[in-house]
Amino acid sequence: MGCQVSVCIICCNEKQVITTCLNSVAWCGDIIIVDSGSTDGTVETAAAHATQPRIIRQQWLGYAAQRDFAIKQCRNDWVLALDADEECSPELAEQISALSEASIVDVAMFSIPRRNYIARRYVRCWSPDYQTRLLHKNRMAIVGNFVPEKRVALPGFRTAELTGPLLHNRLTDFKPSDFNDGPRMQEHAELLAQGLAGKGQKANWLNLIFRPALTFLKYYILRGGFLQGRFGLVIAYKTTIGVMLKYSVLYGKQQFEQASNNAPTE
């Protein structure tokens, strides 16, 4: 391997998938698992794995902060950051192994396509779903507490691309929460609305009415969701609901702030 790479995995109650994740990064000599309070045997399963990962217990800090904490625990400057339900594909592992530090001296991070699965079916309309997950920890920074996490290259460095995919949720059995996860969708909607507010965006009539409709058209028609029949239709619905929720939360936030600013003072 031209450049030394660590792998960090953040998880909580992921016993069913942690072994598959670790198997996919068995090529790496420095693997760190940051667990935020598993009670299902995740830690014990990981500790018994042949890769012998270092396990660190850290209470949940938030998406961005937890990932940042995990990255900082790695011994190497280059870090592949994974969730427990993700895998490094053989193609991606081969590409990472072929990297030489001399050829990427100006690179802060790599954008990697992610292949998503639900109930063991590939979700066509969510691809290529690029994720910046191969990172040089001294050349980039994680900013804010957004979902997905926002990473920026430091001045003088750039973002490059790899074509080997991450595999997300590939072997997980059907779960109702894959199609209707109220608590998680609520949490994501709040964080996404916070991000929109930070960018100065408003929940105006156009966004409230047309954003969801355009989202459905994008994922069901333009990205080929219709090619997967009813499955693609349901995924387009799910994606559209997420957009509706984030703009609804943004609207509520704006209304509260407006009411607070207009409140009479004593």
Short mmCIF file of C-alpha atoms in Angstrom, two decimals:
data_model
loop_
_atom_site.label_atom_id
_atom_site.label_comp_id
_atom_site.label_asym_id
_atom_site.label_seq_id
_atom_site.Cartn_x
_atom_site.Cartn_y
_atom_site.Cartn_z
CA MET A 1 0.00 0.00 0.00
CA GLY A 2 1.41 3.37 -1.02
CA CYS A 3 -0.17 5.31 1.84
CA GLN A 4 -1.13 3.96 5.23
CA VAL A 5 -4.86 4.01 5.97
CA SER A 6 -6.85 3.59 9.17
CA VAL A 7 -10.52 2.64 9.33
CA CYS A 8 -12.90 4.13 11.90
CA ILE A 9 -16.42 2.80 12.46
CA ILE A 10 -19.08 4.50 14.55
CA CYS A 11 -21.87 2.30 15.85
CA CYS A 12 -24.51 1.54 18.45
CA ASN A 13 -26.43 -1.75 18.63
CA GLU A 14 -25.17 -3.08 15.31
CA LYS A 15 -24.39 -6.70 16.22
CA GLN A 16 -26.15 -8.05 13.11
CA VAL A 17 -23.92 -6.14 10.69
CA ILE A 18 -20.64 -5.37 12.45
CA THR A 19 -18.99 -8.62 11.38
CA THR A 20 -19.74 -7.97 7.70
CA CYS A 21 -18.35 -4.45 8.03
CA LEU A 22 -15.15 -5.69 9.67
CA ASN A 23 -14.72 -8.46 7.10
CA SER A 24 -14.73 -5.83 4.36
CA VAL A 25 -11.79 -3.94 5.91
CA ALA A 26 -9.70 -6.92 6.98
CA TRP A 27 -6.95 -5.51 4.72
CA CYS A 28 -6.43 -2.62 7.15
CA GLY A 29 -3.99 -2.85 10.05
CA ASP A 30 -5.55 -0.10 12.17
CA ILE A 31 -9.29 -0.37 12.80
CA ILE A 32 -11.07 1.71 15.44
CA ILE A 33 -14.64 1.18 16.60
CA VAL A 34 -16.30 4.01 18.51
CA ASP A 35 -19.38 2.63 20.25
CA SER A 36 -21.96 4.95 21.78
CA GLY A 37 -23.61 2.53 24.21
CA SER A 38 -24.48 -0.80 22.56
CA THR A 39 -26.43 -3.27 24.67
CA ASP A 40 -26.97 -6.02 22.06
CA GLY A 41 -23.50 -7.58 22.05
CA THR A 42 -22.00 -5.39 19.33
CA VAL A 43 -18.86 -4.67 21.33
CA GLU A 44 -18.33 -8.30 22.28
CA THR A 45 -18.82 -9.44 18.68
CA ALA A 46 -16.37 -6.85 17.39
CA ALA A 47 -13.79 -7.65 20.05
CA ALA A 48 -13.81 -11.32 19.02
CA HIS A 49 -13.28 -10.52 15.32
CA ALA A 50 -10.06 -11.60 13.65
CA THR A 51 -9.16 -8.02 12.73
CA GLN A 52 -8.82 -7.18 16.46
CA PRO A 53 -10.17 -3.63 16.24
CA ARG A 54 -9.47 -1.10 18.93
CA ILE A 55 -12.75 -0.37 20.70
CA ILE A 56 -13.47 2.98 22.29
CA ARG A 57 -16.65 3.74 24.20
CA GLN A 58 -17.92 7.27 23.73
CA GLN A 59 -21.40 8.57 24.48
CA TRP A 60 -23.18 10.04 21.48
CA LEU A 61 -21.91 13.52 20.63
CA GLY A 62 -23.99 14.10 17.50
CA TYR A 63 -23.35 12.93 13.95
CA ALA A 64 -20.54 15.29 13.04
CA ALA A 65 -18.86 15.38 16.44
CA GLN A 66 -18.93 11.59 16.85
CA ARG A 67 -17.33 11.10 13.45
CA ASP A 68 -14.74 13.77 14.17
CA PHE A 69 -13.91 12.10 17.49
CA ALA A 70 -13.50 8.71 15.77
CA ILE A 71 -11.23 10.12 13.07
CA LYS A 72 -8.95 11.68 15.68
CA GLN A 73 -8.41 8.29 17.34
CA CYS A 74 -6.78 6.86 14.21
CA ARG A 75 -3.04 6.30 14.02
CA ASN A 76 -2.70 7.16 10.33
CA ASP A 77 -3.39 10.44 8.59
CA TRP A 78 -5.58 8.82 5.94
CA VAL A 79 -8.85 7.49 7.35
CA LEU A 80 -11.71 5.53 5.80
CA ALA A 81 -14.76 6.52 7.87
CA LEU A 82 -17.61 3.99 7.91
CA ASP A 83 -20.90 3.31 9.62
CA ALA A 84 -21.41 -0.22 10.93
CA ASP A 85 -24.00 -1.00 8.24
CA GLU A 86 -21.58 -0.11 5.45
CA GLU A 87 -18.95 -2.19 3.67
CA CYS A 88 -15.84 -1.35 1.70
CA SER A 89 -16.32 -3.13 -1.62
CA PRO A 90 -13.41 -5.16 -3.05
CA GLU A 91 -13.14 -2.61 -5.89
CA LEU A 92 -12.82 0.26 -3.42
CA ALA A 93 -10.29 -1.62 -1.29
CA GLU A 94 -8.16 -2.26 -4.39
CA GLN A 95 -8.24 1.39 -5.39
CA ILE A 96 -7.30 2.56 -1.89
CA SER A 97 -4.42 0.08 -1.79
CA ALA A 98 -3.11 1.44 -5.10
CA LEU A 99 -2.89 5.03 -3.87
CA SER A 100 0.54 6.51 -3.33
CA GLU A 101 1.11 9.53 -1.12
CA ALA A 102 3.20 11.18 -3.81
CA SER A 103 0.28 11.15 -6.27
CA ILE A 104 -2.24 12.64 -3.82
CA VAL A 105 -0.11 15.19 -2.03
CA ASP A 106 -2.69 17.92 -2.71
CA VAL A 107 -5.79 15.81 -1.92
CA ALA A 108 -7.77 16.37 1.28
CA MET A 109 -10.44 13.71 0.73
CA PHE A 110 -11.99 11.39 -1.79
CA SER A 111 -15.62 11.35 -2.87
CA ILE A 112 -16.88 7.75 -3.09
CA PRO A 113 -20.15 6.51 -4.65
CA ARG A 114 -22.39 4.62 -2.24
CA ARG A 115 -24.77 1.84 -3.29
CA ASN A 116 -27.77 1.78 -0.95
CA TYR A 117 -29.96 -1.23 -0.25
CA ILE A 118 -33.31 -1.62 1.49
CA ALA A 119 -34.66 -5.07 2.35
CA ARG A 120 -31.70 -6.43 0.34
CA ARG A 121 -32.81 -4.60 -2.81
CA TYR A 122 -30.55 -2.09 -4.53
CA VAL A 123 -32.08 1.40 -4.49
CA ARG A 124 -31.41 2.60 -8.02
CA CYS A 125 -32.71 6.14 -7.69
CA TRP A 126 -30.43 7.01 -4.75
CA SER A 127 -27.24 6.37 -6.71
CA PRO A 128 -24.54 7.54 -7.06
CA ASP A 129 -24.95 9.09 -3.54
CA TYR A 130 -21.37 10.38 -3.31
CA GLN A 131 -19.85 10.41 0.18
CA THR A 132 -16.53 11.97 1.23
CA ARG A 133 -15.33 9.10 3.41
CA LEU A 134 -11.63 8.66 2.64
CA LEU A 135 -10.12 11.61 4.48
CA HIS A 136 -6.76 13.08 5.36
CA LYS A 137 -7.40 14.24 8.90
CA ASN A 138 -4.95 17.16 8.69
CA ARG A 139 -6.20 18.49 5.34
CA MET A 140 -9.95 18.73 5.94
CA ALA A 141 -12.44 19.80 8.58
CA ILE A 142 -15.93 18.73 9.59
CA VAL A 143 -18.13 21.78 10.04
CA GLY A 144 -21.49 22.15 11.76
CA ASN A 145 -23.78 19.33 12.84
CA PHE A 146 -25.42 18.56 9.53
CA VAL A 147 -26.88 15.36 8.08
CA PRO A 148 -25.06 14.23 6.08
CA GLU A 149 -21.93 15.60 7.67
CA LYS A 150 -20.35 18.53 5.88
CA ARG A 151 -16.63 18.28 5.25
CA VAL A 152 -14.49 20.97 3.65
CA ALA A 153 -10.99 20.80 2.25
CA LEU A 154 -8.54 23.18 3.85
CA PRO A 155 -7.02 25.89 1.63
CA GLY A 156 -4.55 24.47 -0.87
CA PHE A 157 -6.14 21.02 -1.01
CA ARG A 158 -8.81 19.47 -3.22
CA THR A 159 -11.39 16.68 -3.31
CA ALA A 160 -10.71 13.81 -5.70
CA GLU A 161 -12.90 10.85 -6.66
CA LEU A 162 -12.76 7.07 -6.49
CA THR A 163 -15.12 4.82 -8.44
CA GLY A 164 -15.20 1.73 -6.22
CA PRO A 165 -18.40 1.87 -4.15
CA LEU A 166 -19.28 1.75 -0.52
CA LEU A 167 -22.09 -0.75 0.08
CA HIS A 168 -24.76 0.42 2.51
CA ASN A 169 -27.24 -1.84 4.29
CA ARG A 170 -26.62 -4.64 1.76
CA LEU A 171 -27.44 -7.68 3.88
CA THR A 172 -29.97 -6.33 6.37
CA ASP A 173 -33.32 -8.11 6.47
CA PHE A 174 -36.60 -6.24 6.01
CA LYS A 175 -37.39 -3.81 8.81
CA PRO A 176 -40.53 -1.63 8.92
CA SER A 177 -38.28 1.25 9.96
CA ASP A 178 -36.61 1.11 6.52
CA PHE A 179 -39.83 2.50 5.08
CA ASN A 180 -41.27 4.40 8.04
CA ASP A 181 -38.74 5.42 10.66
CA GLY A 182 -40.58 8.24 12.41
CA PRO A 183 -38.00 9.10 15.12
CA ARG A 184 -35.02 9.07 12.74
CA MET A 185 -36.85 11.01 10.03
CA GLN A 186 -37.83 13.57 12.65
CA GLU A 187 -34.25 13.89 13.86
CA HIS A 188 -32.91 14.23 10.32
CA ALA A 189 -35.61 16.76 9.41
CA GLU A 190 -34.61 18.94 12.36
CA LEU A 191 -30.90 18.82 11.47
CA LEU A 192 -31.56 19.41 7.77
CA ALA A 193 -33.84 22.35 8.58
CA GLN A 194 -31.10 23.76 10.79
CA GLY A 195 -28.70 23.50 7.87
CA LEU A 196 -31.13 25.26 5.51
CA ALA A 197 -31.65 28.05 8.05
CA GLY A 198 -27.88 28.43 8.34
CA LYS A 199 -27.73 28.98 4.58
CA GLY A 200 -30.45 31.62 4.75
CA GLN A 201 -33.10 29.52 2.99
CA LYS A 202 -36.79 30.08 3.74
CA ALA A 203 -39.83 27.82 3.86
CA ASN A 204 -41.74 29.98 1.39
CA TRP A 205 -44.72 28.88 -0.67
CA LEU A 206 -42.51 27.77 -3.54
CA ASN A 207 -40.39 25.53 -1.33
CA LEU A 208 -43.34 24.10 0.58
CA ILE A 209 -45.34 23.28 -2.55
CA PHE A 210 -42.86 22.61 -5.32
CA ARG A 211 -39.81 21.15 -3.57
CA PRO A 212 -41.63 17.91 -2.62
CA ALA A 213 -43.18 17.60 -6.08
CA LEU A 214 -39.85 18.16 -7.80
CA THR A 215 -38.19 15.68 -5.45
CA PHE A 216 -40.69 12.99 -6.42
CA LEU A 217 -40.16 13.66 -10.13
CA LYS A 218 -36.39 13.64 -9.69
CA TYR A 219 -36.20 10.27 -7.93
CA TYR A 220 -39.08 8.45 -9.60
CA ILE A 221 -38.64 9.69 -13.18
CA LEU A 222 -35.23 11.27 -13.77
CA ARG A 223 -33.26 8.82 -11.62
CA GLY A 224 -35.19 5.80 -12.82
CA GLY A 225 -37.17 4.82 -9.75
CA PHE A 226 -40.00 3.75 -12.06
CA LEU A 227 -37.74 1.02 -13.45
CA GLN A 228 -38.05 -0.77 -10.10
CA GLY A 229 -41.84 -0.76 -10.14
CA ARG A 230 -43.69 -0.43 -6.84
CA PHE A 231 -40.42 -0.60 -4.90
CA GLY A 232 -39.13 2.47 -6.73
CA LEU A 233 -42.46 4.23 -6.17
CA VAL A 234 -42.29 3.63 -2.41
CA ILE A 235 -38.68 4.85 -2.27
CA ALA A 236 -39.65 8.02 -4.15
CA TYR A 237 -42.49 8.54 -1.64
CA LYS A 238 -40.09 8.06 1.27
CA THR A 239 -37.59 10.55 -0.16
CA THR A 240 -40.34 13.07 -0.84
CA ILE A 241 -41.66 12.81 2.71
CA GLY A 242 -38.19 13.60 4.03
CA VAL A 243 -38.11 16.81 1.99
CA MET A 244 -41.64 17.75 3.13
CA LEU A 245 -40.64 17.25 6.76
CA LYS A 246 -37.47 19.35 6.62
CA TYR A 247 -39.27 22.32 5.04
CA SER A 248 -42.15 21.93 7.49
CA VAL A 249 -39.71 22.08 10.40
CA LEU A 250 -37.99 25.06 8.81
CA TYR A 251 -41.39 26.77 8.51
CA GLY A 252 -42.14 26.13 12.18
CA LYS A 253 -38.74 27.47 13.19
CA GLN A 254 -39.28 30.65 11.17
CA GLN A 255 -42.76 31.18 12.58
CA PHE A 256 -41.51 30.82 16.14
CA GLU A 257 -38.68 33.25 15.57
CA GLN A 258 -41.03 35.74 13.92
CA ALA A 259 -43.52 35.48 16.78
CA SER A 260 -40.71 35.92 19.31
CA ASN A 261 -39.41 39.04 17.54
CA ASN A 262 -42.90 40.53 17.42
CA ALA A 263 -43.77 39.70 21.00
CA PRO A 264 -44.57 42.78 23.12
CA THR A 265 -41.95 43.76 25.65
CA GLU A 266 -42.79 44.84 29.18
#
